[in-house]
mmCIF file of C-alpha atoms in Angstrom:
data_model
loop_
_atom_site.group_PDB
_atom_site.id
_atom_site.type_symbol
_atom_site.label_atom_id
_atom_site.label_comp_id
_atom_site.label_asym_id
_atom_site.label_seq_id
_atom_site.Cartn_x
_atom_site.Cartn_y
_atom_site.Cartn_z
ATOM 1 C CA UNK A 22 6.904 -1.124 -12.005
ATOM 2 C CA UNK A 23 5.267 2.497 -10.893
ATOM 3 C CA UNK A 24 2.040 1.523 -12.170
ATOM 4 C CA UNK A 25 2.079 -2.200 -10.143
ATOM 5 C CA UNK A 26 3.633 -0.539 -7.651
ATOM 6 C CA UNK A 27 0.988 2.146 -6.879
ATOM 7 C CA UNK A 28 -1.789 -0.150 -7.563
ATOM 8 C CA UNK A 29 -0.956 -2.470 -4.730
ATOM 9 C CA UNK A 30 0.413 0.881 -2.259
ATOM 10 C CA UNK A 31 -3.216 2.140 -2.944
ATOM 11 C CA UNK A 32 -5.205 -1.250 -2.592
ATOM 12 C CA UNK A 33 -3.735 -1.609 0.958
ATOM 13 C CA UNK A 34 -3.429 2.318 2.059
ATOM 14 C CA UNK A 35 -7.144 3.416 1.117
ATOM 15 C CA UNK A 36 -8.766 0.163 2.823
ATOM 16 C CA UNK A 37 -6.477 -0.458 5.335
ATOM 17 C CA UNK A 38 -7.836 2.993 7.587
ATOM 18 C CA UNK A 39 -11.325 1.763 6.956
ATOM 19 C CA UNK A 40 -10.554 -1.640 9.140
ATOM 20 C CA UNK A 41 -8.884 0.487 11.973
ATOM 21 C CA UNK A 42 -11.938 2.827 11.789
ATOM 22 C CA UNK A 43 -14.546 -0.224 12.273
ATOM 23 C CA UNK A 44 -11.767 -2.578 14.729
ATOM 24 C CA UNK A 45 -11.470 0.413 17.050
ATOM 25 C CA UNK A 46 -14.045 2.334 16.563
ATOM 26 C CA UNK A 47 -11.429 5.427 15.084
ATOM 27 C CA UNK A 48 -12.524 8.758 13.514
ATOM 28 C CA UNK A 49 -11.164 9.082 9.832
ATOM 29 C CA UNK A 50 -8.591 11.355 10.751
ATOM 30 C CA UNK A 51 -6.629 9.186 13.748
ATOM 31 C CA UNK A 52 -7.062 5.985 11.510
ATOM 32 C CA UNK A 53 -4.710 8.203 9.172
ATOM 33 C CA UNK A 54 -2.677 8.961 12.002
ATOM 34 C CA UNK A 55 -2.235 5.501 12.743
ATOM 35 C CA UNK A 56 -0.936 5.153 9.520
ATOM 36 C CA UNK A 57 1.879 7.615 10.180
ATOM 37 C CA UNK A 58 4.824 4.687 11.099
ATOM 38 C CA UNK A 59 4.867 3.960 7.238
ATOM 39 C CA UNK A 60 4.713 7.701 6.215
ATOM 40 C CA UNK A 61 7.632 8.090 8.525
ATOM 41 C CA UNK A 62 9.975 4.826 7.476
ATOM 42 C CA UNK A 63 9.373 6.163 4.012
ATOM 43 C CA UNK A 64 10.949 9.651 4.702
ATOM 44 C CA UNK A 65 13.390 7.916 7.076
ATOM 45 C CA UNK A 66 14.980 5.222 4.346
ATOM 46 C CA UNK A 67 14.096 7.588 1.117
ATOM 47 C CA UNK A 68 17.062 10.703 2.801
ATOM 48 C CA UNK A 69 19.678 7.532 3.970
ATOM 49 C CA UNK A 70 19.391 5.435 0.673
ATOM 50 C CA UNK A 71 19.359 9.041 -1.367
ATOM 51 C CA UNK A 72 22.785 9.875 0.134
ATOM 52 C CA UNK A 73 24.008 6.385 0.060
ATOM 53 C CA UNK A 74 23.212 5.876 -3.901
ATOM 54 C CA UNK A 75 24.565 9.571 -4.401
ATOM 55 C CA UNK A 76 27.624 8.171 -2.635
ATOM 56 C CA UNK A 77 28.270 4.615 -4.405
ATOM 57 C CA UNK A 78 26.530 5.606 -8.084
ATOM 58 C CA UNK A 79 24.925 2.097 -7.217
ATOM 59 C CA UNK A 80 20.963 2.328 -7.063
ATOM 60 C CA UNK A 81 20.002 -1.563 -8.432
ATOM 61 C CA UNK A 82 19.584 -2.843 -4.859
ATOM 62 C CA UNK A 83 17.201 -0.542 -3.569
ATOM 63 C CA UNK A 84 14.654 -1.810 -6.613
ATOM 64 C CA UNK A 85 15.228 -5.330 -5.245
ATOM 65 C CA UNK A 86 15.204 -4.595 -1.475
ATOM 66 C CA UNK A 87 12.492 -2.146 -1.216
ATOM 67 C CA UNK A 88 10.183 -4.810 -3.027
ATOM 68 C CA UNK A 89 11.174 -7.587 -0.957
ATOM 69 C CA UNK A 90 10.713 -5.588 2.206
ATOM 70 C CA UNK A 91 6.701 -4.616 1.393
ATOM 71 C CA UNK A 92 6.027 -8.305 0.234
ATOM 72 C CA UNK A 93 7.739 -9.487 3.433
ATOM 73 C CA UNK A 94 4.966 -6.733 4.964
ATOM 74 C CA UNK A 95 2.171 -7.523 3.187
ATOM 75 C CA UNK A 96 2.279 -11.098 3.885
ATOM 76 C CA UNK A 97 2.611 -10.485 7.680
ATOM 77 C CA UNK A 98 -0.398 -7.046 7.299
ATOM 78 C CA UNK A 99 -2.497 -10.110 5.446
ATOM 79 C CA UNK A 100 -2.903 -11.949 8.902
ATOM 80 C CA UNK A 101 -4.996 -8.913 10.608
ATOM 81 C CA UNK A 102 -7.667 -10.230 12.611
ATOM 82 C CA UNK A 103 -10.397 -8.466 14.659
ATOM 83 C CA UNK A 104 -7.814 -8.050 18.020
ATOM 84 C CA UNK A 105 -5.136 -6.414 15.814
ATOM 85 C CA UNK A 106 -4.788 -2.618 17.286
ATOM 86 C CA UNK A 107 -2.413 0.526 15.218
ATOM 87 C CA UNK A 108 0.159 -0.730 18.042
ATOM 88 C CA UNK A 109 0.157 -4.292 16.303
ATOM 89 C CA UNK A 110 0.184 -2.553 12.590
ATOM 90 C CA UNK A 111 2.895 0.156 13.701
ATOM 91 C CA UNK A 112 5.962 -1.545 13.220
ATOM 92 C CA UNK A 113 4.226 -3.522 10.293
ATOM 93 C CA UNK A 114 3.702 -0.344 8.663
ATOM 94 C CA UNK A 115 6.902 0.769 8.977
ATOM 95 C CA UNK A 116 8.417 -1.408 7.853
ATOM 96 C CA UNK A 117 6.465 -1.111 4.381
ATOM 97 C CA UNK A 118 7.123 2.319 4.445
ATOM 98 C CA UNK A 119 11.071 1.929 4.474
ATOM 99 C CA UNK A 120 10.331 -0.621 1.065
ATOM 100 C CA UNK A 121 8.303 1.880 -0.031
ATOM 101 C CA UNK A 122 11.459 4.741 0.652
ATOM 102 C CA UNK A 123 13.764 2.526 -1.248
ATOM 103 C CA UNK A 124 11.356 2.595 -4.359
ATOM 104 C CA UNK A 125 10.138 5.586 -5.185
ATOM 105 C CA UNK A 126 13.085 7.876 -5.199
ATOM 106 C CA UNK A 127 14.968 5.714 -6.791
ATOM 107 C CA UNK A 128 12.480 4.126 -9.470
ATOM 108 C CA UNK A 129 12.219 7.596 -10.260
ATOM 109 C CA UNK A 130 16.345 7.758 -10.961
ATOM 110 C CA UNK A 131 16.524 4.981 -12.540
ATOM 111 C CA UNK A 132 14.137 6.626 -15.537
ATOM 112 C CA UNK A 133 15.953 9.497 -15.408
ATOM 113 C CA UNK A 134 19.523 7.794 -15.751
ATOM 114 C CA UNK A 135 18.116 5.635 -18.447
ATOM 115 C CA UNK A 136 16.214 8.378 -20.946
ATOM 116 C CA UNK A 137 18.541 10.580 -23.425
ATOM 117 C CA UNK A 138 18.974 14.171 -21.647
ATOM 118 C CA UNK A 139 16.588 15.567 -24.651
ATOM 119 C CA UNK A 140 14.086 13.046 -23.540
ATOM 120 C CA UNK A 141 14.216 13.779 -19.893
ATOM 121 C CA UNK A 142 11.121 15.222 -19.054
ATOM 122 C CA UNK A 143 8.496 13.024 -21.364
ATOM 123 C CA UNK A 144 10.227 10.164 -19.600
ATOM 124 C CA UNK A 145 9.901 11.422 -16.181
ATOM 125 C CA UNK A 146 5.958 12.348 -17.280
ATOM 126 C CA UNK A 147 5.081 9.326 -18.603
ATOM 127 C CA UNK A 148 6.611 7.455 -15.471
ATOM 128 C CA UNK A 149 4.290 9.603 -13.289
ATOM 129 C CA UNK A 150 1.081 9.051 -15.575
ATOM 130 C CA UNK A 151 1.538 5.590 -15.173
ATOM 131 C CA UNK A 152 2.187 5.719 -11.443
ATOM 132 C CA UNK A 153 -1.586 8.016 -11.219
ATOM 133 C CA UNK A 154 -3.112 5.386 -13.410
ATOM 134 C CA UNK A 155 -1.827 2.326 -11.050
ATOM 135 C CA UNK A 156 -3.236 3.808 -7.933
ATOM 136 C CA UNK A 157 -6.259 4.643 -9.506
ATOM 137 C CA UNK A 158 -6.626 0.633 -10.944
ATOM 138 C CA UNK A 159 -5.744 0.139 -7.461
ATOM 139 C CA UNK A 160 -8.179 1.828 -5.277
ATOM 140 C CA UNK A 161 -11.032 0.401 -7.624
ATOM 141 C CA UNK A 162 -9.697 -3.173 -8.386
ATOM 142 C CA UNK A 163 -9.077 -3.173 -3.999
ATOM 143 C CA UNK A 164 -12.606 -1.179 -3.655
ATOM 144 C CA UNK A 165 -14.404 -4.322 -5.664
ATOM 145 C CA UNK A 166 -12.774 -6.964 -3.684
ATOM 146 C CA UNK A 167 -13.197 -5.927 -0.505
ATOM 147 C CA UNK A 168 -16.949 -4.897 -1.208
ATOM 148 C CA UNK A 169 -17.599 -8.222 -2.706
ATOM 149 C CA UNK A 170 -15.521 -10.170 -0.295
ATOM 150 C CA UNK A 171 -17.369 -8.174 2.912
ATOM 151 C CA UNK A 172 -20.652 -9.240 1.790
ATOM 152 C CA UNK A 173 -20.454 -13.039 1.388
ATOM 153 C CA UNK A 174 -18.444 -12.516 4.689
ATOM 154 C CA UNK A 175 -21.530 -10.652 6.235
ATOM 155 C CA UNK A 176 -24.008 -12.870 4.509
ATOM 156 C CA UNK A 177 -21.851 -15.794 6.283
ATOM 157 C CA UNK A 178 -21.744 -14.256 9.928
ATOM 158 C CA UNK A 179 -25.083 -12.706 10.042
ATOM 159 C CA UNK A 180 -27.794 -14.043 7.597
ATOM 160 C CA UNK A 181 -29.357 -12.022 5.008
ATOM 161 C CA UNK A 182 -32.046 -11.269 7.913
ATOM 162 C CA UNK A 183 -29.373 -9.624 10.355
ATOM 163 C CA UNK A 184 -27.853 -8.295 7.445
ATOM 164 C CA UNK A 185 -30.507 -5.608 6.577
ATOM 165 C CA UNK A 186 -29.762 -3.974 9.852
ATOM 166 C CA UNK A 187 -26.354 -3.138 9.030
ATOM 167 C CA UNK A 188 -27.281 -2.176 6.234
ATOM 168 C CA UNK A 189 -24.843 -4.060 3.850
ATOM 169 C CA UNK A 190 -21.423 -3.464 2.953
ATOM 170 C CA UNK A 191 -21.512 -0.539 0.912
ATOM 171 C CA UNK A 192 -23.376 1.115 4.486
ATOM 172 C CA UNK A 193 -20.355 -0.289 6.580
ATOM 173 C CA UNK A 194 -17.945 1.330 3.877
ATOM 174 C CA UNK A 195 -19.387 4.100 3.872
ATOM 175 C CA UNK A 196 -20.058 5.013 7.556
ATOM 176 C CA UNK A 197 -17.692 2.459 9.550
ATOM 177 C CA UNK A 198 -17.885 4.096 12.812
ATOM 178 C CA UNK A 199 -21.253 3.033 13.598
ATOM 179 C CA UNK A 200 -19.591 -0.416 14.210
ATOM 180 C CA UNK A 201 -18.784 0.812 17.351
ATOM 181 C CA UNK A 202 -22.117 1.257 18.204
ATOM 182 C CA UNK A 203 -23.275 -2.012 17.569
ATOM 183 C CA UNK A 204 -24.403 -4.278 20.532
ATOM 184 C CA UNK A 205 -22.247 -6.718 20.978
ATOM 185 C CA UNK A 206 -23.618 -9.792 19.635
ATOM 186 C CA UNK A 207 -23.648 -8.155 16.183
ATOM 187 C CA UNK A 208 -20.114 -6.230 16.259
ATOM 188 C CA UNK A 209 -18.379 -8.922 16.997
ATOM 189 C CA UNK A 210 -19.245 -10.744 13.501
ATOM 190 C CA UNK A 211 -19.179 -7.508 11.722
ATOM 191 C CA UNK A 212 -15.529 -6.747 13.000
ATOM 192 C CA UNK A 213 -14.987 -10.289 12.059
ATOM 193 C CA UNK A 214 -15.928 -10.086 8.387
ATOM 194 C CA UNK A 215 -14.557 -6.501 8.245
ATOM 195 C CA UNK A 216 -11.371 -8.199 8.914
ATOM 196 C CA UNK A 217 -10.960 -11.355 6.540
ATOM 197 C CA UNK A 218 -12.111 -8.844 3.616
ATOM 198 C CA UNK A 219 -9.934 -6.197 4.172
ATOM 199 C CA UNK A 220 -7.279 -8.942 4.814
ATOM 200 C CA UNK A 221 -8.269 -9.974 1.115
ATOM 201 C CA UNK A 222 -7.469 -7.010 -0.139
ATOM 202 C CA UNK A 223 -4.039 -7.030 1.588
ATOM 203 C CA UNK A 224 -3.034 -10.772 0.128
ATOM 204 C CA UNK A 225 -4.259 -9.831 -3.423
ATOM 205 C CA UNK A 226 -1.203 -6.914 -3.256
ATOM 206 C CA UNK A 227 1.474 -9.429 -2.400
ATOM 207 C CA UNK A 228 1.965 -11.408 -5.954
ATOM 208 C CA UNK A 229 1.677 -7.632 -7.240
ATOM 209 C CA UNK A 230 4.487 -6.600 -5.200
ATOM 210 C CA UNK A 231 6.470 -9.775 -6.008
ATOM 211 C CA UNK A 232 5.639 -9.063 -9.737
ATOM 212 C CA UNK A 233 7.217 -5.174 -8.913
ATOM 213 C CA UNK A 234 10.249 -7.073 -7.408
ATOM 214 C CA UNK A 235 10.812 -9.622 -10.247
ATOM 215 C CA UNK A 236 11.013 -6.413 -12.748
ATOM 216 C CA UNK A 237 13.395 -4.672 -10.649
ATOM 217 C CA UNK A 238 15.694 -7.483 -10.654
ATOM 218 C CA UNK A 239 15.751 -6.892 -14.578
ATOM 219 C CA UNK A 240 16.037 -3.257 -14.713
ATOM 220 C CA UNK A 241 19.904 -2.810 -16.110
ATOM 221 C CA UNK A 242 21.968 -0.182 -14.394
ATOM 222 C CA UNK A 243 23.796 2.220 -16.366
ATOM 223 C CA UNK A 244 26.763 5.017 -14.628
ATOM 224 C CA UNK A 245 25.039 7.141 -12.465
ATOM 225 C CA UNK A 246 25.149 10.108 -14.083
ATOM 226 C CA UNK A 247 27.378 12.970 -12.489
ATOM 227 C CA UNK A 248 26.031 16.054 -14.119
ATOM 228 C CA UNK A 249 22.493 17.260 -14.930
ATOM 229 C CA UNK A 250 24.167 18.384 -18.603
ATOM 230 C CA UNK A 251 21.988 21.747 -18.381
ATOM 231 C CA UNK A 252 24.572 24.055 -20.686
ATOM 232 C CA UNK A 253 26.970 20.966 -21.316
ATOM 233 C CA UNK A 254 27.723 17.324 -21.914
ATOM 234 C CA UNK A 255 25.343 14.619 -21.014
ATOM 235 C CA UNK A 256 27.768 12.847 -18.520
#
């Protein structure tokens, strides 16, 4: 689940920026502002779902919710289009971000409840290792698509003639504020195919997701455990 899970977080979060950067014409650092409504539903839900599990001993439903709310997310993030603004994304995003809140924590506790006290920290570890290896599949699986998928969407739009003066999409990826600059007649179809490949990107993460939400709906719950058992009884 943590490596799925950060494989489709990353494929969306590291591409995502790059189409508010070329759709508005954004400097790196406000695209990641405009990414702030999912940073703050996942610090929101994470503290209210924390106490709430801490309360009940009950954590299950936050592996099946959380999922269902960033596919639910995804799907509707999938449908961006070259007049979709951060005010459009915002309450997209944070709504991903409150999936994301019921997750992580709590994927997290659910290792940690599971392994033998003596085992504690490898399994902890090794749930983290495979978290860092997910995004990193992630970021390169979303980085292929979206650089394959942006230039048969270029090569569509613009010609292989008009092409050459953007400069491909590796040029666009790697300097997407000169979109901006663009006359018209050519940012239009840039913004265009920036869109439907980023968009790609986005619908490629859903079955992941739904994958991530399937195996939560397996995971078998166990008594929340009441005591960390540092000096005494694994309770």
């Amino acid at each position: 689940m943590g490596f799925l899970l950060m494989g489709a977080l990353l494929s969306v979060a590291t591409f995502l920026p790059f189409f508010l950067q070329v759709a508005t014409g954004a400097s790196a650092t406000r695209s990641g502002l405009m990414m702030s409504p999912q940073s703050i539903g996942i610090s929101l839900v994470a503290t209210i779902a924390g106490t709430m599990v801490s309360r009940t001993g009950k954590y299950k439903w936050t592996l099946v919710v959380g999922p269902a709310l960033a596919v639910a997310s995804l799907v509707v993030m999938s449908q961006i289009d070259p007049e979709t603004g951060a005010l459009d994304l915002a309450p997209v995003l944070f709504v991903f971000g409150l999936g994301l809140g019921l997750i992580f924590p709590n994927l997290t506790l659910t290792v940690q409840n599971a392994a033998p006290m003596a085992d504690l920290g490898i399994a902890t570890s090794a749930s983290n290792f495979f978290r860092s290896m997910g995004g990193a599949f992630g970021a390169a699986a979303g980085g292929a698509v979206l650089s394959h998928r942006l230039d048969d969407e270029l090569v569509v739009r613009l010609g292989t003639e008009r092409l050459a003066e953007v400069g491909g999409a590796e040029s666009l990826i790697r300097a997407p504020r000169v979109v901006h600059d663009f006359p018209v007649e050519l940012r239009t179809p840039v913004v265009e195919a920036v869109a439907e490949a980023v968009s790609g990107v986005v619908l490629r993460a859903v079955p992941v997701m739904v994958v991530v939400l399937v195996l939560g709906a397996l995971v078998k719950t166990a008594p929340l455990r009441t005591s960390s058992a540092i000096g005494g009884e694994d309770k």
